[in-house]
Coordinates of C-alpha atoms and ligand atoms in Angstrom, one line a residue:
M26 CA 0.2 -0.2 0.4
V27 CA 1.5 3.3 -1.4
E28 CA -0.3 5.4 1.4
L29 CA 1.9 3.2 4.1
D30 CA 5.2 4.7 2.4
L31 CA 4.8 7.1 3.1
G32 CA 4.0 6.8 6.7
R33 CA 7.3 4.6 6.1
R34 CA 9.2 6.8 5.5
I35 CA 7.9 9.3 7.9
R36 CA 8.5 6.5 10.4
Q37 CA 11.9 6.2 9.5
A38 CA 13.3 9.5 9.6
V39 CA 11.6 10.0 13.4
S40 CA 13.5 6.9 14.2
A41 CA 17.1 7.7 12.6
F42 CA 16.4 10.9 15.0
T43 CA 15.5 9.3 17.9
G44 CA 18.5 6.4 17.5
K45 CA 20.3 9.9 17.6
T46 CA 23.0 9.0 20.3
Y47 CA 23.0 13.1 20.6
V48 CA 20.4 15.3 19.9
D49 CA 22.1 18.2 18.0
E50 CA 21.1 21.0 15.5
N51 CA 22.9 18.0 12.5
A52 CA 20.6 15.4 13.6
I53 CA 17.6 17.8 13.4
K54 CA 18.4 19.9 9.9
E55 CA 18.9 15.6 8.8
L56 CA 15.3 14.8 10.1
V57 CA 13.4 18.3 8.5
K58 CA 15.0 16.9 4.6
E59 CA 14.0 13.9 5.4
L60 CA 10.6 15.1 6.0
Q61 CA 10.7 17.8 3.5
R62 CA 11.6 15.4 0.9
T63 CA 8.7 13.1 2.5
L64 CA 6.0 15.3 2.4
I65 CA 7.2 16.2 -1.3
V66 CA 6.4 13.4 -2.4
S67 CA 3.0 12.5 -1.2
D68 CA 2.5 15.9 -3.2
V69 CA 2.3 18.6 -0.4
D70 CA 2.9 21.8 -1.8
V71 CA 6.0 22.7 -1.6
K72 CA 5.5 26.4 0.2
L73 CA 3.6 24.2 2.7
V74 CA 6.3 22.3 3.6
L75 CA 8.9 24.3 3.6
K76 CA 6.8 26.3 5.5
I77 CA 5.8 23.8 8.3
T78 CA 9.3 21.8 8.0
K79 CA 11.4 25.6 9.2
E80 CA 8.9 26.2 12.2
I81 CA 9.9 22.3 12.7
E82 CA 13.3 23.4 12.3
K83 CA 13.3 26.7 14.3
E84 CA 11.5 25.4 17.5
S85 CA 13.3 22.5 18.0
L86 CA 16.4 24.4 17.9
E87 CA 15.2 26.9 20.6
L88 CA 14.2 24.1 22.5
Q89 CA 15.2 24.0 26.2
K90 CA 15.3 21.2 28.7
S91 CA 12.2 20.9 30.4
K92 CA 11.4 18.8 34.0
D93 CA 8.7 16.0 31.6
L94 CA 10.2 16.2 28.7
S95 CA 13.6 15.3 26.7
I96 CA 14.8 17.4 23.9
R97 CA 14.4 14.3 22.0
E98 CA 10.4 13.8 23.0
Q99 CA 9.6 17.4 22.9
V100 CA 11.3 17.4 19.0
V101 CA 9.3 14.4 18.3
K102 CA 6.1 16.5 19.8
I103 CA 6.6 18.9 17.7
V104 CA 6.7 17.0 14.3
Y105 CA 3.9 15.1 15.4
D106 CA 1.8 18.4 15.9
K107 CA 3.2 19.9 12.9
L108 CA 1.7 17.2 10.7
V109 CA -1.3 16.9 12.1
E110 CA -1.6 21.5 11.9
L111 CA -0.6 20.0 7.9
L112 CA -3.4 17.8 7.6
G113 CA -6.3 19.8 9.0
E114 CA -9.0 19.7 12.2
S115 CA -10.8 16.3 12.6
Y116 CA -14.1 15.9 12.7
E117 CA -17.0 14.7 14.5
P118 CA -20.5 13.0 12.9
T119 CA -23.2 14.3 15.0
I120 CA -25.9 11.2 14.7
I121 CA -28.7 13.9 14.3
P122 CA -31.2 13.5 10.5
K123 CA -29.7 15.6 8.2
K124 CA -30.0 15.8 4.6
I125 CA -26.9 15.2 2.1
L126 CA -25.6 15.7 -1.1
L127 CA -23.0 13.8 -2.7
L128 CA -21.1 15.9 -5.5
G129 CA -18.1 15.2 -7.3
L130 CA -16.7 14.4 -11.5
Y131 CA -16.7 10.8 -12.0
G132 CA -14.8 8.2 -10.6
S133 CA -14.2 10.0 -7.5
G134 CA -15.8 7.5 -5.1
K135 CA -19.5 9.4 -4.9
T136 CA -21.5 6.4 -5.0
T137 CA -19.5 4.2 -3.5
T138 CA -19.7 6.7 -0.5
A139 CA -23.2 7.5 -0.8
G140 CA -23.4 3.3 0.4
K141 CA -20.3 3.7 3.1
L142 CA -22.2 6.5 4.4
A143 CA -26.0 5.2 4.5
K144 CA -24.3 2.2 6.9
F145 CA -22.5 4.8 8.7
Y146 CA -25.7 6.0 10.5
K147 CA -27.9 3.2 10.1
S148 CA -25.8 1.3 12.3
R149 CA -26.0 4.3 14.5
G150 CA -29.6 3.7 14.9
L151 CA -30.7 5.9 12.6
K152 CA -33.4 5.6 9.4
V153 CA -31.2 6.0 6.0
G154 CA -33.2 6.5 2.9
L155 CA -30.3 6.6 -0.1
I156 CA -31.4 8.5 -3.6
C157 CA -30.2 8.0 -6.7
A158 CA -29.3 10.9 -8.8
D159 CA -27.1 10.5 -11.1
T160 CA -29.4 9.8 -14.5
D161 CA -25.9 10.1 -16.3
R162 CA -24.2 6.8 -15.6
P163 CA -25.5 4.2 -16.8
A164 CA -25.2 1.4 -14.6
A165 CA -25.7 3.5 -11.2
Y166 CA -29.1 2.8 -10.5
E167 CA -28.0 -0.5 -9.9
Q168 CA -24.1 0.0 -8.7
L169 CA -26.5 2.6 -5.5
E170 CA -29.5 -0.2 -5.1
T171 CA -26.6 -3.0 -4.4
L172 CA -24.7 -0.9 -1.8
S173 CA -28.4 -0.2 -0.6
D174 CA -29.1 -3.5 0.4
R175 CA -25.8 -4.4 1.5
A176 CA -26.0 -1.5 4.5
K177 CA -30.0 -2.4 4.5
V178 CA -30.9 1.1 3.7
N179 CA -33.9 2.5 2.1
F180 CA -33.6 3.3 -2.4
Y181 CA -35.2 5.0 -4.5
G182 CA -33.8 6.0 -8.4
V183 CA -35.9 5.9 -11.2
K184 CA -34.5 3.5 -14.2
G185 CA -34.3 5.3 -17.4
E186 CA -35.3 8.7 -15.8
K187 CA -33.1 11.6 -17.1
N188 CA -34.8 14.3 -14.9
S189 CA -32.4 13.9 -12.1
I190 CA -34.6 16.8 -9.7
K191 CA -38.1 14.8 -10.3
I192 CA -36.6 11.6 -8.8
V193 CA -35.1 14.5 -6.0
E194 CA -38.2 15.8 -5.3
E195 CA -39.9 11.8 -5.5
G196 CA -37.3 10.5 -2.9
L197 CA -38.3 13.1 -0.6
T198 CA -41.4 11.6 -0.4
K199 CA -41.1 8.9 -0.3
F200 CA -38.7 8.7 2.7
K201 CA -40.8 11.3 4.9
G202 CA -40.3 9.4 8.0
N203 CA -36.3 8.9 7.2
D204 CA -34.2 10.4 9.3
V205 CA -30.9 10.8 7.1
I206 CA -31.4 10.8 2.9
I207 CA -28.3 10.8 0.9
V208 CA -29.0 11.7 -2.3
D209 CA -25.8 11.0 -5.0
S210 CA -25.4 13.1 -8.1
S211 CA -24.4 12.7 -11.5
G212 CA -20.5 13.6 -11.9
R213 CA -18.5 15.4 -14.7
S214 CA -15.3 14.6 -16.1
A215 CA -14.0 17.8 -15.3
F216 CA -15.2 20.6 -13.2
D217 CA -18.1 21.8 -15.1
P218 CA -21.2 25.1 -15.3
S219 CA -23.5 22.3 -16.6
L220 CA -22.6 20.7 -13.6
I221 CA -23.1 23.2 -11.3
D222 CA -26.7 24.1 -12.4
E223 CA -27.7 20.4 -12.0
I224 CA -27.0 20.6 -8.7
K225 CA -28.1 24.0 -7.8
Q226 CA -31.5 23.0 -8.7
I227 CA -31.2 19.8 -6.5
N228 CA -30.3 22.0 -4.2
S229 CA -32.7 24.1 -3.9
I230 CA -35.1 21.0 -4.0
L231 CA -33.6 18.8 -1.3
K232 CA -32.3 22.1 0.8
P233 CA -29.2 19.6 2.4
D234 CA -27.6 19.8 5.6
E235 CA -24.8 18.7 4.3
K236 CA -23.0 19.5 0.9
I237 CA -20.1 17.0 0.5
L238 CA -17.5 16.8 -2.4
V239 CA -16.0 13.8 -2.7
L240 CA -12.7 13.9 -3.8
S241 CA -10.4 11.2 -4.4
A242 CA -6.9 11.3 -2.6
D243 CA -4.7 10.2 -6.1
I244 CA -5.5 13.4 -7.3
G245 CA -2.6 15.3 -4.9
Q246 CA -3.0 18.9 -4.1
V247 CA -5.1 19.4 -7.2
A248 CA -8.0 18.5 -4.2
G249 CA -7.8 22.4 -3.3
K250 CA -8.1 23.3 -5.9
Q251 CA -10.9 21.6 -6.6
A252 CA -12.6 22.3 -3.1
E253 CA -12.0 25.7 -3.8
Q254 CA -13.6 25.7 -7.7
F255 CA -17.4 23.8 -6.0
N256 CA -17.4 25.6 -2.8
E257 CA -16.8 28.8 -4.4
A258 CA -20.4 27.9 -6.3
V259 CA -22.3 25.6 -4.1
D260 CA -20.8 26.5 -0.3
L261 CA -19.9 23.0 0.3
T262 CA -19.9 22.1 4.6
G263 CA -16.7 19.5 3.9
I264 CA -15.1 16.8 2.1
I265 CA -15.1 13.3 1.6
V266 CA -11.4 11.9 0.5
T267 CA -11.5 8.7 -0.6
K268 CA -8.9 5.8 -2.2
A269 CA -6.1 7.1 0.9
D270 CA -5.3 3.8 1.0
G271 CA -4.5 3.3 -2.3
S272 CA -2.7 6.8 -2.6
A273 CA 1.2 7.9 -1.8
K274 CA -0.6 11.8 -2.0
A275 CA -3.3 11.4 0.4
G276 CA -1.0 13.5 2.4
G277 CA -0.8 15.9 -0.6
A278 CA -5.1 16.3 -0.8
L279 CA -5.9 16.3 2.8
S280 CA -3.3 19.1 3.5
A281 CA -4.4 20.5 0.4
T282 CA -8.2 20.5 1.0
H283 CA -7.4 21.7 4.6
S284 CA -5.4 25.2 3.3
A285 CA -8.3 25.8 0.8
N286 CA -10.6 26.1 4.3
A287 CA -12.5 23.0 3.1
K288 CA -13.0 20.8 5.8
V289 CA -12.1 17.1 5.5
M290 CA -15.2 15.3 7.4
F291 CA -14.9 11.4 6.4
I292 CA -12.0 9.1 4.5
G293 CA -12.1 6.3 2.7
T294 CA -9.6 3.3 2.4
G295 CA -10.2 1.1 0.7
E296 CA -13.5 -0.4 -1.6
N297 CA -15.8 -2.1 1.1
I298 CA -18.8 -0.7 2.5
D299 CA -16.8 -0.6 6.1
D300 CA -13.4 0.9 4.6
F301 CA -14.6 4.7 6.2
K302 CA -13.9 6.4 8.9
P303 CA -14.3 10.1 10.6
Y304 CA -11.9 12.5 9.5
D305 CA -9.5 12.2 12.6
S306 CA -6.3 14.2 11.7
K307 CA -4.0 13.8 15.0
K308 CA -5.4 9.4 14.9
Y309 CA -4.2 10.0 11.2
V310 CA -0.7 11.5 12.3
S311 CA -0.2 8.3 14.9
R312 CA -0.4 5.8 12.4
L313 CA 1.5 7.3 9.7
L314 CA 3.8 7.4 12.8
G315 CA 3.3 4.1 13.4
F316 CA 2.1 4.9 16.9
P317 CA -1.7 5.2 18.7
D318 CA -1.6 8.1 19.7
L319 CA 1.2 10.7 21.0
E320 CA 1.4 9.1 24.4
A321 CA 2.6 6.4 22.6
L322 CA 5.2 8.2 20.2
I323 CA 6.9 9.6 23.3
D324 CA 6.8 6.8 25.6
K325 CA 8.4 5.0 23.0
V326 CA 11.4 7.6 22.5
K327 CA 11.3 7.2 26.7
V328 CA 12.1 4.2 26.4
L329 CA 14.3 4.4 23.2
E330 CA 16.6 6.8 25.8
E331 CA 16.3 4.8 28.7
E332 CA 17.7 1.6 26.9
M333 CA 20.8 4.7 25.4
K334 CA 21.6 5.7 28.3
I335 CA 22.2 2.1 30.1
D336 CA 24.0 1.2 27.5
K337 CA 26.2 4.6 27.8
N338 CA 26.5 3.8 31.7
K339 CA 27.9 0.8 30.8
L340 CA 30.4 1.9 28.9
M341 CA 31.4 3.9 31.7
E342 CA 31.7 1.4 34.0
D343 CA 33.3 -1.4 32.0
K344 CA 37.1 -1.4 33.6
L345 CA 39.5 -0.2 30.1
T346 CA 40.8 -3.3 28.8
M347 CA 42.8 -3.9 25.6
S348 CA 40.0 -5.6 23.8
T349 CA 37.4 -2.1 24.6
F350 CA 41.0 -0.5 24.3
L351 CA 41.5 -1.5 20.8
E352 CA 37.3 -0.5 20.2
Q353 CA 37.8 2.8 20.7
I354 CA 40.8 3.7 18.6
K355 CA 39.1 2.0 15.9
A356 CA 35.6 3.0 16.7
A357 CA 37.2 6.9 17.4
K358 CA 38.8 6.5 14.1
K359 CA 35.8 6.2 12.1
M360 CA 34.7 9.5 13.6
G361 CA 36.8 11.8 11.1
P362 CA 38.7 14.3 13.1
L363 CA 39.1 13.5 16.2
K364 CA 41.4 15.8 16.7
E365 CA 38.2 18.4 16.5
V366 CA 35.8 16.2 18.5
F367 CA 38.6 15.9 21.5
S368 CA 39.1 19.9 21.1
M369 CA 35.1 20.4 20.9
M370 CA 34.9 19.0 23.7
G371 CA 37.6 20.9 25.3
A372 CA 40.1 18.1 26.5
P373 CA 43.1 19.7 27.7
D374 CA 46.0 17.2 27.0
L375 CA 44.7 14.8 23.8
P376 CA 47.1 11.9 23.3
K377 CA 47.8 12.8 19.6
D378 CA 49.6 9.7 18.5
I379 CA 46.8 8.3 19.1
V380 CA 44.3 10.4 16.6
S381 CA 46.5 10.6 14.4
Q382 CA 47.2 6.3 14.4
G383 CA 48.1 5.3 10.9
E384 CA 46.3 2.3 9.9
E385 CA 49.7 0.6 9.8
N386 CA 49.8 1.3 14.0
M387 CA 46.7 0.1 14.4
K388 CA 46.9 -3.3 12.4
K389 CA 49.5 -4.3 14.4
F390 CA 48.1 -3.2 18.1
E391 CA 45.1 -5.3 16.6
T392 CA 48.4 -8.5 15.6
I393 CA 49.5 -7.5 19.3
I394 CA 46.9 -7.7 21.7
S395 CA 45.5 -10.9 19.8
S396 CA 49.1 -12.5 20.8
M397 CA 48.2 -11.3 24.5
T398 CA 46.5 -14.2 27.1
K399 CA 42.7 -13.4 27.9
D400 CA 44.5 -12.3 31.4
E401 CA 46.4 -9.7 30.2
R402 CA 43.6 -8.3 27.9
D403 CA 41.6 -7.9 30.7
N404 CA 44.2 -6.7 33.2
P405 CA 46.5 -4.9 30.7
E406 CA 48.5 -3.8 34.1
I407 CA 50.5 -7.6 34.6
I408 CA 52.1 -7.2 31.1
K409 CA 54.3 -3.8 32.7
K410 CA 54.8 -5.7 35.7
Q411 CA 56.3 -8.7 34.2
S412 CA 58.5 -7.5 31.1
S413 CA 58.9 -11.4 30.2
R414 CA 55.1 -11.5 29.2
A415 CA 55.8 -7.9 26.9
V416 CA 59.0 -10.2 25.5
R417 CA 57.0 -13.1 24.1
I418 CA 54.2 -10.8 22.9
A419 CA 56.4 -9.5 20.8
K420 CA 57.8 -12.5 19.2
G421 CA 54.6 -14.2 19.4
S422 CA 53.0 -11.6 16.8
G423 CA 56.2 -10.9 14.7
N424 CA 56.6 -7.6 16.1
D425 CA 59.5 -5.6 17.8
L426 CA 59.2 -4.8 21.5
S427 CA 59.3 -1.1 20.7
N428 CA 55.4 -2.0 19.1
V429 CA 54.8 -3.3 22.0
K430 CA 55.7 -0.6 24.5
E431 CA 54.2 2.4 22.3
L432 CA 50.6 0.5 23.0
M433 CA 51.2 -0.4 25.9
R434 CA 51.8 4.2 26.6
Q435 CA 49.0 4.7 24.8
F436 CA 46.6 2.7 26.4
D437 CA 48.3 3.9 29.7
M438 CA 47.0 7.5 28.4
I439 CA 43.5 6.6 27.4
N440 CA 43.0 5.1 30.7
K441 CA 44.5 8.0 32.6
M442 CA 42.0 9.9 30.5
M443 CA 38.9 7.9 31.2
S444 CA 39.7 7.4 34.8
G445 CA 40.2 11.4 34.8
F446 CA 36.6 11.9 33.1
K447 CA 35.2 9.7 35.8
H448 CA 35.2 12.2 38.4
D449 CA 34.2 15.1 35.8
R450 CA 30.5 14.7 35.0
G451 CA 29.8 16.7 32.0
M452 CA 33.5 15.5 30.3
R453 CA 32.3 12.2 31.2
K454 CA 28.8 12.6 29.2
K455 CA 30.4 14.0 26.4
I456 CA 32.8 11.1 25.9
E457 CA 30.1 8.7 26.8
R458 CA 28.5 10.6 23.9
M459 CA 31.4 10.3 22.2
M460 CA 32.2 7.0 22.7
K461 CA 28.5 5.9 21.8
S462 CA 28.0 7.5 18.8
G463 CA 31.9 6.0 17.5
M464 CA 30.5 2.4 18.5
K465 CA 27.5 2.5 16.7
F466 CA 29.3 2.7 13.3
Ligands
LIG635 P1 -18.4 7.7 -8.6 O1 -17.9 8.3 -10.3 O2 -17.6 9.0 -8.3 O3 -20.0 7.3 -8.1 O4 -17.0 6.1 -8.1 P2 -17.5 5.2 -7.8 O5 -18.2 5.1 -6.1 O6 -18.1 4.6 -9.4 O7 -16.0 4.6 -7.6 C1 -14.9 4.6 -8.5 C2 -14.4 3.6 -8.4 O8 -13.7 4.0 -6.8 C3 -14.8 1.9 -8.3 O9 -14.4 1.1 -8.2 C4 -14.6 2.1 -6.3 O10 -14.7 1.0 -5.6 C5 -13.3 2.9 -6.3 N1 -13.5 3.4 -4.6 C6 -14.5 4.0 -3.5 N2 -13.8 5.2 -2.8 C7 -12.8 4.0 -2.4 C8 -12.3 3.8 -1.9 O11 -12.0 4.6 -0.6 N3 -10.6 3.6 -1.7 C9 -10.8 1.8 -2.7 N4 -9.2 1.3 -2.6 N5 -11.2 2.0 -4.0 C10 -12.1 3.7 -3.7
LIG636 MG1 -21.3 7.4 -9.5

């Protein structure tokens, strides 16, 4: 399903962000860029995309630590809120008697929607009548009749009758005593004055409480223009967006109708009569993000953060061994210009030779460490205590004794630096983060 593809991309962008070891300007900018790409692909108007993503970026960068939510959680909340804002307000249907006129272009899903709406109100205890005023399409009558049967609601239509106004008049008489009357009208292939004429006539007879334009999600942001045109002509009370299940452009259609000031009331999510629900932008966004609601989403971010914290603490508690030492230099090297990382963190005595370690040296260190016994790897101080060990390791690994000594020297430096940091909370945090992100590569 394509719509889920939009969801998948948004989910990926958000989880890439929440999975980041630390939230900095880059992490936020990356998230914003990916959101931009995803929304543009789903045919959301580029100006709108830029507007909301700029807001996300600005508000995220201005965030302060709060007692209740971490920065990460707050950013996710901002993204959630902005998406909800982009996709418009939710609709709460009133279960009261009403007359509904459905209009729209060919194939937008009017007739299917008439059946779905009928079932929706019927199953909420209202007596429903469906009127087929589509005198244009040959099979319109049978299609709506079948749907009426399925929804177990009343049906009125006149086979072969070309005068839709007459049918509506008769239907109204016939359906006295019904709570909800739904009229399915003719479509056109494009916005058309003759269609508007017909609708205006039906309008004056039916006096509908709701004039609802049915739009297919696959037209994307064109939905906004269509909503505007119909609204100008007949004063719509709302929109139903169909095929929200099968179109990657649903986001575009929903956001465009919202910015055209048209209220989305229901969405169609499949061909079946039950594939239909009141539009709830919060639920829609939650589903895109893969969570039932914002609360659940925030909880997930919390869990992620806790997991990372545990990991970091474990890293710091672990005594520095030769194996972790080797892992660290490897990880550190992958992080790029480590010198800058260290100096940014304000580390005073940067072990320069460790940073500028050449590949060759790294390989040597690796072979040396693999020649150590487990005991030596876990407690390197015993190598210093017994010089015969260093000689044996050098021989065994095919290295000079001086290489082993160099390795020991660097190990000591890192070890000292690390234990120094253990008493400096700020520095420790920075190192933890750095190590963690290094390890993750
Ligand atoms: P109308 O010409 O506006 O009356 O459109 P129809 O109701 O005849 O629908 C046109 C096509 O769209 C039919 O094949 C429907 O089954 C299909 N359709 C309508 N609504 C939905 C929906 O929400 N999801 C999907 N996947 N198909 C739909
Ligand atoms: Mg139809």
